[in-house]
Amino acid sequence: MSHELPKTYDPGLIESRWAEYWVAEKLFSVATPEPGSQEAQKPIFTLLLPPPNVTGRLHMGHMLNQTEMDVIIRWRRMRGFVTLWLPGTDHAGIATQMMVERQLASEGKTRQGLGREAFLQRVWDWKKHYGGAIQAQMKRLGASVDWDREYFTMDENLSRAVTEVFVRLHEQGLIYRGMYIVNWCPRCMTAISDLEVVHEDFAGKLYQFRYPLADDPRQFVTIATTRPETMLGDTAVAVNPADKRYENLVGRKLRLPLMEREIPIIADEFADPQFGSGAVKVTPAHDPNDFQIGLRHGLAQINIMDEQARINENGGPYKGLDRYEAREKVLRDMESLGLFAGIKDHAHAIGKCDRCKTIVEPRLSTQWFIKIQPLADRAIEAVEKGEITFTPENYAKTYFEWMRNIHDWCISRQLWWGHRIPAWHCQCGEITVARATPDKCPKCGSTKLEQDNDVLDTWFSSGLLPFTVFGWPEKTRDLDVFYPTTLLITGFDILFFWVARMIMLGCHFMAGHPKGSVPFHNVYIHALVRDADRQKMSKTKGNVIDPIEVTEKYGTDAVRFTLASMASPGTDIAFSESRTDGYRAFANKIWNAARFMFMNLDRVSGASLTVGATENQLNKLENRWIYSRFHRIAGEVNQSLADYRFDEAANTIYKFFWGEFCDWYLEIIKPSLSGPPQEARDALRFLGDVFEGSLRMLSPFMPFLTEEIWHAMYDGKPPEKSIALARYPEVDQCWLNDQAEEQMIVLQDLIEKVRNMRAEMKVEPKVKTPIKFHAASDIRALVMENRAMVERLAGVNGIEFAETSLAQVAGSRSTPKFEVALVYEQKVDVAAERERLTKELAKLQTEMANAERQLGNEQFLAKAPAKVVEGIRRRQSELQELIEKGKTSLSKLG
RNA sequence: GGGCGAUUAGCUCAGCUGGUUAGAGCGCCUGCCUUACAAGCAGGAGGUCCACGGUUCGAGUCCGUGAUCGCCCACCA
């Protein structure tokens, strides 16, 4: 029997192999538990993957997101939950359409030239290609999702559910169609929602114009605007009713220059007397405020732009000009008319299309909307009542802020790629919303019906996923069992786009669900992954780190561990490869520890890896100690994961495995391993036991490496098909051993002090030296018992126990528990030693002063907890002694 | 215009409800190929915890003000 691992750790080799194995064996596919079955008794843990867009490849943010989800889901799985992690992709309407259009453009084609049908075929081809790429990448990252349940937001069943939701909302009066001012992207040629507009500060200009009175061209009213071209569509000028300056003008007419039409001066509260001249031009078709004013005063709405923001026939001589060309011409023309009244700098924000960064134009158009208030009310309540919690908690605030100031949601898009709106138009003007194409118009009976050309906002369908993925509107067992999902892990960038919408729609459509209507119970919001210089990654900056590339370079396990160890809540992650390099070294460390174990296993006759040990077998301190440490950190790691503290969990394991297990335990047991066969076999049993447990503890973070070693440990016959199906370690109180841990600390301290003295005195590493040791009897007994360990690890060849203090021996070291000195003929470096001692003494004295000040303070003694006071007292007496010894040593140096 | 977050070692970040000596990785210095691992081992240097004020017996931690940086939200021309 032999346990083979290649000499060098090559992550690429082992990772692709296990990635394929997990998928092929369907290890993470979940059958819906049958009622009454054993599975049905287990707690359920459901996780929905935020579906990546099919626009391209996964980026670092996806990898962070998926690493966190995978760590949690693997941990829960190993803790005995029925764990379902549902993967999928999003059709991402506007984004995907843009990509395909760009692709077409490079071939000299256009979407319009191709026609709707052929264009959609092109998009489906694109989806097939990129959807597959995303799937392959996820597999490579080790995401333990249930591939059998993979979804795409435009799958037939999901599309049917979208239609059903639309129809029901319409029936409930929560969807309406109407002509309003919407955000219009002239490049994408579609309406977009408020959320899809990004505001950017802009150093703009404020232009002032004079509009002459119709009946007295010598008199003017001065107005100001940042968008001069919109004056072509002005239908009034408004002043504040309380503004005395304009009292006499209200009701009179102005002559709108350039367009030469008369427009009224009206009184409206909106006009702010403090701003500019106090008079404001009103363009109901091109400004949301003006639109409202127009409604209040029954003003005409003159739309002066086409869908590409070029001036249309309503703009008279300006027809055909682009909006900015028109702006220039309007300015010139007003100036030549002598009606230009000034220009000044005006910093304001402009809205840009989230997708293409084109400046958005407020435009009057007919769109479909969701009446959002009723949905928002319930969504607010769900979080207020704690049905949903946020981690970090802070995000609840942001959520409330948005939810409480919500506006109706424009859901129609003038795109081709997406879920087509289930409404049919008849020539008679009737619009029928229905689940399927109606036979005839219910009003006029015509059979010439045409489906609405618009599609739905992408987020409309993704907002439904928490219930549609389980088969809604059918009453399925999946819905009973898996809804509500347990946890949502996502980025803050889609808090409103997606999280908020899921809550509103989930609560609405799942109202009355026996396990609660909310789509999930907890939302964990993770940070942004930035580059090493904290810059946002972006294609234009060229600082995008491709997860697959970095994974190929360092191994998936190392990258996963990097992300996990840096994922502390609330702060962005500055991803630096140097950190990843460090974790690859950690993976390598684990690998070599395994090789070390296997090497001994193969060497010692009759040795086998019997997992499990009983307490009475732990007759050696190092074993009592390592078992205690293992269980203690197992408790800590479980707690950290329960709190979504991936960083704490990862760092705890890292420190344990490297700093304790490898640096100390393995070194301590080496003599036993090469000792008599029985002793070696015993040592190997404990070693294997702790190692195996450590692998299980590490497995959610480094699934590939741990899988590889775990299988090798069991010589290809593991108790489960995968370490991912084994139990996660938990703290077992009976193994915790405070005494063993305290004793080890003393021994470690002693060994380190001796090593330090040897280094300072420049003792050749190969030369062994004796030491003198002075301590209380219990410490002395401890050192006696573990004499071999101390001698070996400290490079010592004899311990002389001294009855008196060693403080005056040059180069000696004093601690509260012991004093130790090297027996070495070479002279100590007096100057260096004096410097060291002086520094140490100063530190001790500062601390002493602190302690004395506190202990001399009545208030402190009266108010501080006894434990704290007692601690400081004890420390004070220690300090007292250490300072005395330090002084002695220092004076001895001369 | 509102709201939020951050500021701790040269760099990147931990530090949980205030409690004895503020930690890690990388980098740096010194010495080592010691029967797994040089992707390693051992030893070491390095911090006015942004500033000021306050609460408290006690503040990196709580409160205020300011500075610097970052983010989110926002229909005032």
PDB file of C-alpha atoms in Angstrom, chain A residues 215-317:
ATOM      1  CA  ASP A 215     -48.485  92.855 -26.964  1.00  0.00           C
ATOM      2  CA  ASP A 216     -45.444  94.935 -26.127  1.00  0.00           C
ATOM      3  CA  PRO A 217     -42.217  93.699 -27.749  1.00  0.00           C
ATOM      4  CA  ARG A 218     -40.199  96.269 -25.803  1.00  0.00           C
ATOM      5  CA  GLN A 219     -40.842  94.418 -22.583  1.00  0.00           C
ATOM      6  CA  PHE A 220     -39.208  91.103 -21.743  1.00  0.00           C
ATOM      7  CA  VAL A 221     -39.286  88.280 -19.295  1.00  0.00           C
ATOM      8  CA  THR A 222     -35.899  86.696 -18.703  1.00  0.00           C
ATOM      9  CA  ILE A 223     -35.672  82.957 -18.275  1.00  0.00           C
ATOM     10  CA  ALA A 224     -32.733  80.604 -17.676  1.00  0.00           C
ATOM     11  CA  THR A 225     -32.038  77.154 -19.024  1.00  0.00           C
ATOM     12  CA  THR A 226     -29.289  74.577 -19.254  1.00  0.00           C
ATOM     13  CA  ARG A 227     -30.834  73.085 -22.373  1.00  0.00           C
ATOM     14  CA  PRO A 228     -31.533  75.995 -24.754  1.00  0.00           C
ATOM     15  CA  GLU A 229     -32.760  73.746 -27.571  1.00  0.00           C
ATOM     16  CA  THR A 230     -35.790  72.744 -25.533  1.00  0.00           C
ATOM     17  CA  MET A 231     -37.199  76.252 -25.925  1.00  0.00           C
ATOM     18  CA  LEU A 232     -38.487  75.098 -29.269  1.00  0.00           C
ATOM     19  CA  GLY A 233     -41.039  73.123 -27.313  1.00  0.00           C
ATOM     20  CA  ASP A 234     -41.913  75.759 -24.729  1.00  0.00           C
ATOM     21  CA  THR A 235     -45.612  76.236 -24.141  1.00  0.00           C
ATOM     22  CA  ALA A 236     -45.528  78.617 -21.174  1.00  0.00           C
ATOM     23  CA  VAL A 237     -43.397  80.575 -18.768  1.00  0.00           C
ATOM     24  CA  ALA A 238     -44.118  80.092 -15.088  1.00  0.00           C
ATOM     25  CA  VAL A 239     -43.612  82.461 -12.185  1.00  0.00           C
ATOM     26  CA  ASN A 240     -44.325  82.001  -8.526  1.00  0.00           C
ATOM     27  CA  PRO A 241     -47.812  83.261  -7.564  1.00  0.00           C
ATOM     28  CA  ALA A 242     -46.301  85.091  -4.610  1.00  0.00           C
ATOM     29  CA  ASP A 243     -43.670  86.813  -6.702  1.00  0.00           C
ATOM     30  CA  LYS A 244     -44.579  90.520  -6.675  1.00  0.00           C
ATOM     31  CA  ARG A 245     -42.328  91.271  -9.640  1.00  0.00           C
ATOM     32  CA  TYR A 246     -44.549  89.370 -11.975  1.00  0.00           C
ATOM     33  CA  GLU A 247     -47.922  90.087 -10.391  1.00  0.00           C
ATOM     34  CA  ASN A 248     -49.093  92.121 -13.320  1.00  0.00           C
ATOM     35  CA  LEU A 249     -47.757  89.830 -15.984  1.00  0.00           C
ATOM     36  CA  VAL A 250     -49.537  86.624 -15.031  1.00  0.00           C
ATOM     37  CA  GLY A 251     -52.159  85.832 -17.638  1.00  0.00           C
ATOM     38  CA  ARG A 252     -50.501  87.851 -20.349  1.00  0.00           C
ATOM     39  CA  LYS A 253     -48.803  86.322 -23.353  1.00  0.00           C
ATOM     40  CA  LEU A 254     -45.205  86.096 -24.433  1.00  0.00           C
ATOM     41  CA  ARG A 255     -43.986  85.702 -27.947  1.00  0.00           C
ATOM     42  CA  LEU A 256     -41.735  82.652 -28.075  1.00  0.00           C
ATOM     43  CA  PRO A 257     -38.750  83.672 -30.182  1.00  0.00           C
ATOM     44  CA  LEU A 258     -37.630  81.517 -33.105  1.00  0.00           C
ATOM     45  CA  MET A 259     -40.892  79.585 -33.113  1.00  0.00           C
ATOM     46  CA  GLU A 260     -42.925  82.763 -33.195  1.00  0.00           C
ATOM     47  CA  ARG A 261     -45.850  81.476 -31.214  1.00  0.00           C
ATOM     48  CA  GLU A 262     -47.618  82.949 -28.255  1.00  0.00           C
ATOM     49  CA  ILE A 263     -47.266  81.299 -24.899  1.00  0.00           C
ATOM     50  CA  PRO A 264     -48.929  82.293 -21.634  1.00  0.00           C
ATOM     51  CA  ILE A 265     -47.303  83.472 -18.419  1.00  0.00           C
ATOM     52  CA  ILE A 266     -48.712  81.287 -15.706  1.00  0.00           C
ATOM     53  CA  ALA A 267     -48.439  81.211 -11.931  1.00  0.00           C
ATOM     54  CA  ASP A 268     -47.125  77.987 -10.427  1.00  0.00           C
ATOM     55  CA  GLU A 269     -45.573  77.152  -7.085  1.00  0.00           C
ATOM     56  CA  PHE A 270     -42.785  75.322  -8.824  1.00  0.00           C
ATOM     57  CA  ALA A 271     -41.099  78.539  -9.892  1.00  0.00           C
ATOM     58  CA  ASP A 272     -38.551  79.512  -7.299  1.00  0.00           C
ATOM     59  CA  PRO A 273     -38.313  83.311  -6.895  1.00  0.00           C
ATOM     60  CA  GLN A 274     -34.777  82.898  -5.608  1.00  0.00           C
ATOM     61  CA  PHE A 275     -33.494  81.181  -8.721  1.00  0.00           C
ATOM     62  CA  GLY A 276     -32.368  83.334 -11.621  1.00  0.00           C
ATOM     63  CA  SER A 277     -35.000  85.822 -12.613  1.00  0.00           C
ATOM     64  CA  GLY A 278     -37.731  83.843 -10.891  1.00  0.00           C
ATOM     65  CA  ALA A 279     -39.346  82.967 -14.198  1.00  0.00           C
ATOM     66  CA  VAL A 280     -38.993  79.514 -15.665  1.00  0.00           C
ATOM     67  CA  LYS A 281     -39.687  78.305 -19.184  1.00  0.00           C
ATOM     68  CA  VAL A 282     -42.048  75.360 -19.357  1.00  0.00           C
ATOM     69  CA  THR A 283     -41.445  72.513 -21.816  1.00  0.00           C
ATOM     70  CA  PRO A 284     -43.958  69.818 -20.898  1.00  0.00           C
ATOM     71  CA  ALA A 285     -42.707  67.271 -23.401  1.00  0.00           C
ATOM     72  CA  HIS A 286     -39.071  67.425 -22.363  1.00  0.00           C
ATOM     73  CA  ASP A 287     -38.817  67.899 -18.652  1.00  0.00           C
ATOM     74  CA  PRO A 288     -40.442  65.975 -15.827  1.00  0.00           C
ATOM     75  CA  ASN A 289     -41.208  69.063 -13.752  1.00  0.00           C
ATOM     76  CA  ASP A 290     -42.533  70.940 -16.724  1.00  0.00           C
ATOM     77  CA  PHE A 291     -44.656  67.940 -17.566  1.00  0.00           C
ATOM     78  CA  GLN A 292     -46.338  68.212 -14.175  1.00  0.00           C
ATOM     79  CA  ILE A 293     -46.800  71.966 -14.572  1.00  0.00           C
ATOM     80  CA  GLY A 294     -48.296  71.316 -17.967  1.00  0.00           C
ATOM     81  CA  LEU A 295     -50.810  68.902 -16.519  1.00  0.00           C
ATOM     82  CA  ARG A 296     -51.799  71.383 -13.823  1.00  0.00           C
ATOM     83  CA  HIS A 297     -52.379  74.145 -16.362  1.00  0.00           C
ATOM     84  CA  GLY A 298     -53.611  72.156 -19.329  1.00  0.00           C
ATOM     85  CA  LEU A 299     -50.666  73.145 -21.484  1.00  0.00           C
ATOM     86  CA  ALA A 300     -49.927  71.651 -24.852  1.00  0.00           C
ATOM     87  CA  GLN A 301     -47.147  69.071 -24.986  1.00  0.00           C
ATOM     88  CA  ILE A 302     -44.952  69.652 -27.991  1.00  0.00           C
ATOM     89  CA  ASN A 303     -42.498  66.896 -28.646  1.00  0.00           C
ATOM     90  CA  ILE A 304     -39.640  68.387 -30.598  1.00  0.00           C
ATOM     91  CA  MET A 305     -37.318  65.404 -30.817  1.00  0.00           C
ATOM     92  CA  ASP A 306     -37.306  62.043 -32.517  1.00  0.00           C
ATOM     93  CA  GLU A 307     -36.084  58.839 -30.947  1.00  0.00           C
ATOM     94  CA  GLN A 308     -32.472  59.715 -31.695  1.00  0.00           C
ATOM     95  CA  ALA A 309     -32.843  63.131 -30.084  1.00  0.00           C
ATOM     96  CA  ARG A 310     -32.809  64.944 -33.387  1.00  0.00           C
ATOM     97  CA  ILE A 311     -35.158  67.876 -33.812  1.00  0.00           C
ATOM     98  CA  ASN A 312     -38.333  66.786 -35.540  1.00  0.00           C
ATOM     99  CA  GLU A 313     -40.897  68.630 -37.646  1.00  0.00           C
ATOM    100  CA  ASN A 314     -42.190  70.429 -34.541  1.00  0.00           C
ATOM    101  CA  GLY A 315     -38.906  72.262 -34.408  1.00  0.00           C
ATOM    102  CA  GLY A 316     -39.548  74.181 -37.600  1.00  0.00           C
ATOM    103  CA  PRO A 317     -36.316  75.298 -39.235  1.00  0.00           C
TER     104      PRO A 317
END
